[in-house]
Short mmCIF file of C-alpha atoms in Angstrom, two decimals:
data_model
loop_
_atom_site.label_atom_id
_atom_site.label_comp_id
_atom_site.label_asym_id
_atom_site.label_seq_id
_atom_site.Cartn_x
_atom_site.Cartn_y
_atom_site.Cartn_z
CA MET Y 56 -20.15 -23.49 -15.85
CA THR Y 57 -21.19 -20.20 -17.42
CA ASP Y 58 -19.44 -17.45 -19.35
CA ALA Y 59 -20.25 -14.93 -16.63
CA TRP Y 60 -17.60 -13.81 -14.23
CA THR Y 61 -17.99 -15.07 -10.68
CA ARG Y 62 -18.00 -12.57 -7.86
CA PRO Y 63 -14.47 -11.65 -6.74
CA GLY Y 64 -15.44 -11.55 -3.08
CA SER Y 65 -16.26 -15.24 -3.05
CA HIS Y 66 -12.63 -16.06 -3.89
CA LEU Y 67 -10.82 -13.64 -1.60
CA ARG Y 68 -10.80 -16.24 1.15
CA HIS Y 69 -8.30 -18.23 -0.92
CA VAL Y 70 -5.80 -15.34 -0.96
CA ARG Y 71 -3.22 -16.04 1.73
CA PRO Y 72 0.10 -14.21 1.25
CA SER Y 73 3.02 -16.56 1.91
CA ALA Y 74 5.77 -15.99 4.45
CA LEU Y 75 8.26 -15.52 1.61
CA PHE Y 76 6.14 -12.79 0.02
CA LEU Y 77 5.79 -11.05 3.38
CA ALA Y 78 9.57 -11.31 3.85
CA LEU Y 79 10.06 -9.52 0.51
CA ILE Y 80 7.80 -6.74 1.76
CA VAL Y 81 9.87 -6.44 4.96
CA VAL Y 82 13.12 -6.20 2.95
CA CYS Y 83 11.53 -3.63 0.65
CA ILE Y 84 10.37 -1.46 3.55
CA ALA Y 85 13.65 -1.75 5.48
CA SER Y 86 15.88 -0.99 2.48
CA GLY Y 87 13.54 1.79 1.36
CA ALA Y 88 13.74 3.37 4.81
CA SER Y 89 17.54 3.19 4.68
CA ALA Y 90 17.60 4.90 1.27
CA TRP Y 91 15.07 7.47 2.48
CA ASN Y 92 17.04 8.38 5.61
CA GLY Y 93 20.48 8.15 4.05
CA SER Y 94 21.66 5.56 6.57
CA GLY Y 95 24.09 2.78 5.74
CA ASP Y 96 25.51 2.00 2.31
CA GLN Y 97 23.12 3.75 -0.07
CA ARG Y 98 24.06 1.64 -3.08
CA ILE Y 99 23.20 -1.57 -1.23
CA ALA Y 100 19.99 0.01 0.08
CA VAL Y 101 18.94 1.02 -3.44
CA PHE Y 102 19.82 -2.40 -4.82
CA LEU Y 103 17.80 -4.23 -2.15
CA PHE Y 104 14.87 -1.83 -2.48
CA VAL Y 105 14.61 -2.10 -6.26
CA MET Y 106 15.14 -5.87 -6.36
CA SER Y 107 12.67 -6.65 -3.58
CA ALA Y 108 10.10 -4.26 -5.05
CA TRP Y 109 10.63 -5.82 -8.49
CA LEU Y 110 10.16 -9.36 -7.12
CA ILE Y 111 7.00 -8.21 -5.32
CA SER Y 112 5.68 -6.83 -8.60
CA LEU Y 113 6.46 -10.15 -10.31
CA CYS Y 114 4.46 -11.98 -7.66
CA LEU Y 115 1.55 -9.56 -8.11
CA HIS Y 116 1.76 -9.92 -11.90
CA GLU Y 117 1.43 -13.69 -11.71
CA PHE Y 118 -1.13 -13.55 -8.90
CA MET Y 119 -3.45 -11.43 -11.04
CA HIS Y 120 -3.24 -13.93 -13.90
CA ALA Y 121 -4.34 -16.63 -11.46
CA PHE Y 122 -7.00 -14.57 -9.70
CA VAL Y 123 -8.67 -13.51 -12.95
CA ALA Y 124 -8.52 -17.14 -14.14
CA LEU Y 125 -10.20 -18.22 -10.91
CA ARG Y 126 -12.97 -15.70 -11.45
CA ALA Y 127 -13.38 -17.06 -14.98
CA GLY Y 128 -13.81 -20.61 -13.73
CA ASP Y 129 -10.35 -22.20 -13.32
CA THR Y 130 -10.46 -23.40 -9.71
CA THR Y 131 -7.24 -25.42 -10.18
CA VAL Y 132 -5.19 -22.30 -9.39
CA ILE Y 133 -6.19 -22.70 -5.73
CA GLY Y 134 -4.58 -26.09 -5.30
CA LYS Y 135 -1.50 -24.99 -7.23
CA GLY Y 136 -0.83 -22.31 -4.63
CA TYR Y 137 -0.85 -19.43 -7.10
CA LEU Y 138 -3.01 -17.29 -4.81
CA THR Y 139 -0.42 -17.32 -2.02
CA LEU Y 140 1.92 -14.94 -3.91
CA ASP Y 141 4.71 -17.41 -3.16
CA PRO Y 142 7.35 -17.31 -5.94
CA ILE Y 143 8.28 -20.91 -5.17
CA LYS Y 144 4.76 -22.03 -6.11
CA TYR Y 145 4.92 -20.62 -9.59
CA SER Y 146 5.41 -23.12 -12.34
CA ASP Y 147 8.76 -22.14 -13.78
CA PRO Y 148 11.07 -20.34 -11.36
CA LEU Y 149 13.84 -20.28 -13.98
CA PHE Y 150 11.89 -18.34 -16.60
CA THR Y 151 9.76 -16.38 -14.16
CA PHE Y 152 12.20 -15.21 -11.51
CA ILE Y 153 15.79 -16.32 -12.11
CA LEU Y 154 16.19 -15.23 -15.75
CA PRO Y 155 14.17 -12.00 -15.34
CA THR Y 156 16.32 -11.12 -12.33
CA ILE Y 157 19.48 -11.75 -14.36
CA PHE Y 158 18.04 -9.62 -17.19
CA VAL Y 159 17.39 -6.74 -14.80
CA LEU Y 160 20.91 -7.04 -13.37
CA MET Y 161 22.46 -7.11 -16.84
CA GLY Y 162 20.67 -4.22 -18.44
CA GLY Y 163 17.56 -3.15 -16.60
CA ILE Y 164 15.28 -5.09 -18.97
CA PRO Y 165 12.46 -6.61 -16.88
CA LEU Y 166 11.37 -9.40 -19.20
CA SER Y 167 9.14 -11.87 -17.36
CA GLY Y 168 8.18 -15.37 -18.43
CA GLY Y 169 5.16 -17.57 -17.89
CA ALA Y 170 4.69 -18.81 -14.35
CA VAL Y 171 1.09 -19.90 -13.93
CA TYR Y 172 -0.43 -22.80 -15.81
CA ILE Y 173 -4.06 -22.01 -16.47
CA ASP Y 174 -6.51 -24.78 -17.27
CA ARG Y 175 -7.86 -23.09 -20.37
CA GLY Y 176 -10.48 -25.80 -20.81
CA ARG Y 177 -12.34 -24.40 -17.81
CA ILE Y 178 -12.56 -20.95 -19.40
CA ARG Y 179 -15.14 -20.91 -22.15
CA SER Y 180 -15.22 -17.30 -23.34
CA ARG Y 181 -12.58 -15.90 -25.69
CA ALA Y 182 -12.90 -12.54 -23.97
CA GLN Y 183 -12.17 -14.16 -20.62
CA HIS Y 184 -9.10 -15.90 -22.08
CA SER Y 185 -7.88 -12.48 -23.21
CA TRP Y 186 -8.53 -10.91 -19.81
CA VAL Y 187 -6.59 -13.68 -18.05
CA SER Y 188 -3.57 -12.88 -20.24
CA ALA Y 189 -4.03 -9.12 -19.90
CA ALA Y 190 -4.28 -9.19 -16.09
CA GLY Y 191 -0.51 -9.48 -15.56
CA PRO Y 192 0.74 -6.57 -17.69
CA LEU Y 193 -2.21 -4.43 -16.59
CA THR Y 194 -0.93 -4.94 -13.05
CA ASN Y 195 2.40 -3.45 -14.15
CA VAL Y 196 0.51 -0.58 -15.79
CA ALA Y 197 -1.36 0.06 -12.52
CA ILE Y 198 1.83 -0.06 -10.44
CA ALA Y 199 3.60 2.31 -12.84
CA ALA Y 200 0.65 4.71 -12.79
CA VAL Y 201 0.48 4.80 -8.98
CA CYS Y 202 4.24 5.24 -8.66
CA GLY Y 203 4.21 7.99 -11.28
CA LEU Y 204 1.49 9.84 -9.42
CA LEU Y 205 3.39 9.53 -6.14
CA LEU Y 206 6.55 10.91 -7.73
CA ASN Y 207 4.62 14.02 -8.75
CA THR Y 208 3.28 14.77 -5.28
CA SER Y 209 4.93 16.35 -2.25
CA LEU Y 210 5.01 12.98 -0.49
CA PHE Y 211 8.69 12.44 -1.22
CA ASN Y 212 9.88 15.98 -0.50
CA SER Y 213 11.71 14.84 2.62
CA ALA Y 214 13.13 11.69 1.03
CA GLY Y 215 16.82 11.31 0.39
CA ALA Y 216 18.02 11.51 -3.21
CA PRO Y 217 18.90 7.79 -3.33
CA PHE Y 218 15.33 6.80 -2.44
CA TYR Y 219 13.78 9.16 -5.00
CA ALA Y 220 16.17 7.89 -7.68
CA ALA Y 221 15.48 4.26 -6.76
CA PHE Y 222 11.72 4.83 -6.84
CA ALA Y 223 11.96 6.57 -10.22
CA PHE Y 224 14.03 3.69 -11.61
CA PHE Y 225 11.55 1.12 -10.24
CA THR Y 226 8.73 3.05 -11.90
CA GLN Y 227 10.62 2.94 -15.19
CA LEU Y 228 11.03 -0.83 -14.78
CA GLN Y 229 7.26 -1.17 -14.44
CA VAL Y 230 6.73 0.83 -17.63
CA ILE Y 231 9.24 -1.35 -19.48
CA ALA Y 232 7.64 -4.54 -18.13
CA ALA Y 233 4.18 -3.39 -19.21
CA VAL Y 234 5.32 -2.43 -22.72
CA LEU Y 235 7.30 -5.64 -23.23
CA ASN Y 236 4.58 -7.93 -21.95
CA LEU Y 237 1.93 -6.28 -24.12
CA LEU Y 238 3.90 -6.93 -27.31
CA PRO Y 239 2.12 -9.56 -29.48
CA VAL Y 240 5.12 -11.90 -29.32
CA PRO Y 241 4.40 -15.63 -28.86
CA GLY Y 242 5.18 -16.59 -25.28
CA LEU Y 243 4.30 -13.15 -23.92
CA ASP Y 244 1.01 -11.91 -22.51
CA GLY Y 245 0.41 -9.64 -25.49
CA TYR Y 246 0.18 -12.67 -27.74
CA GLY Y 247 -2.01 -14.41 -25.17
CA ILE Y 248 -4.47 -11.52 -25.41
CA ILE Y 249 -4.96 -11.91 -29.16
CA GLU Y 250 -4.43 -15.67 -29.39
CA PRO Y 251 -8.07 -16.68 -28.69
CA TRP Y 252 -9.14 -14.61 -31.70
CA LEU Y 253 -6.67 -16.19 -34.14
CA SER Y 254 -7.40 -19.17 -36.37
CA TYR Y 255 -6.76 -22.66 -35.02
CA ASP Y 256 -4.28 -23.45 -37.80
CA PHE Y 257 -2.22 -20.34 -37.06
CA ARG Y 258 -2.15 -21.03 -33.32
CA ARG Y 259 -1.13 -24.63 -33.94
CA ALA Y 260 1.70 -23.57 -36.24
CA ILE Y 261 3.05 -21.04 -33.73
CA ALA Y 262 2.73 -23.21 -30.60
CA PRO Y 263 6.04 -25.16 -30.92
CA TYR Y 264 8.02 -21.92 -31.11
CA ALA Y 265 6.20 -19.84 -28.49
CA GLN Y 266 8.64 -20.73 -25.72
CA PHE Y 267 11.50 -19.14 -27.65
CA GLY Y 268 9.71 -15.83 -28.25
CA PRO Y 269 10.78 -14.08 -25.02
CA LEU Y 270 14.42 -15.13 -25.43
CA LEU Y 271 14.46 -13.94 -29.05
CA LEU Y 272 12.98 -10.62 -27.97
CA PHE Y 273 15.60 -10.27 -25.26
CA ALA Y 274 18.38 -10.94 -27.79
CA LEU Y 275 16.93 -8.32 -30.14
CA LEU Y 276 16.84 -5.76 -27.33
CA PHE Y 277 20.60 -6.06 -27.04
CA THR Y 278 20.95 -4.99 -30.68
CA PRO Y 279 22.06 -1.34 -30.37
CA GLU Y 280 19.60 0.07 -32.93
CA ILE Y 281 16.58 -1.80 -31.56
CA ASN Y 282 17.62 -1.10 -27.97
CA ARG Y 283 17.93 2.62 -28.69
CA TRP Y 284 14.56 2.76 -30.46
CA PHE Y 285 12.81 0.80 -27.70
CA PHE Y 286 14.13 2.91 -24.85
CA ASP Y 287 13.28 6.06 -26.79
CA GLN Y 288 9.65 4.89 -26.70
CA VAL Y 289 9.93 4.16 -22.97
CA ASP Y 290 11.37 7.65 -22.45
CA HIS Y 291 8.36 9.14 -24.26
CA ILE Y 292 6.07 7.39 -21.77
CA THR Y 293 8.06 8.36 -18.67
CA ASP Y 294 8.33 11.93 -19.97
CA ALA Y 295 4.54 12.01 -20.30
CA MET Y 296 4.40 10.82 -16.68
CA ASN Y 297 6.66 13.73 -15.74
CA ILE Y 298 9.43 11.46 -14.44
CA PRO Y 299 12.80 13.24 -14.87
CA PRO Y 300 15.20 11.03 -16.88
CA GLY Y 301 18.08 12.18 -14.70
CA TRP Y 302 16.52 10.52 -11.66
CA THR Y 303 15.85 7.19 -13.43
CA SER Y 304 19.42 7.23 -14.72
CA LEU Y 305 20.78 7.89 -11.23
CA GLY Y 306 18.62 5.10 -9.82
CA TYR Y 307 19.93 2.72 -12.47
CA HIS Y 308 23.56 3.55 -11.67
CA LEU Y 309 23.03 3.29 -7.91
CA PHE Y 310 21.25 -0.03 -8.44
CA ARG Y 311 24.20 -1.47 -10.35
CA PHE Y 312 26.56 -0.80 -7.44
CA TRP Y 313 29.16 -3.26 -8.73
CA LYS Y 314 29.85 -1.19 -11.86
#
């Protein structure tokens, strides 16, 4: 084993999207087309579009953790099925998909949890450990950037208002997910990025409490003052991306059709 990255092309043969992941793509396209054309119940179309797109992004987030780990030397991710983008294969469906989905439904806070177990002993470089942790939130950054660019082109000129609003809201969710996951909170990817560079004694002291970090953060985000401050920072980012807040707000309200 060496500290050098292996060539990505040599591992692409292990990437086989699962039937469940492909089904999510079908739902996303079908519901997006309905919102675009204004056919059917628009609130249901927006809900299905945003939720399926969000679940797809979760799969991609976790896939990138695994793929970067594979490049760094952890071949165990192949046998674990992490490269199939199948949400059922991920290690903790409760913390990775069920709770984050509930969080999004409750308040539009896309807080994801750990889903892939990386054999850290197979990764020898601290920089590579950091990149494995960074790969997930950087995926959200990339998705948000692409969506933001698309929103500022003429591509959606013929789209119905519900689709544009849903797409703007989904883009905002990606921004929120990226910001949250990059926070240096134990249990989140941001902490995983800096953890290899911390002292052994500090890491050992924090380890027993790391699993509670995301839940504590979620509780804090429901504190009115902290929630207001956090979303003000998100608004600064989306404003810089030239995403009108009125559209993200409309997408949020259409998404929560039961309210």
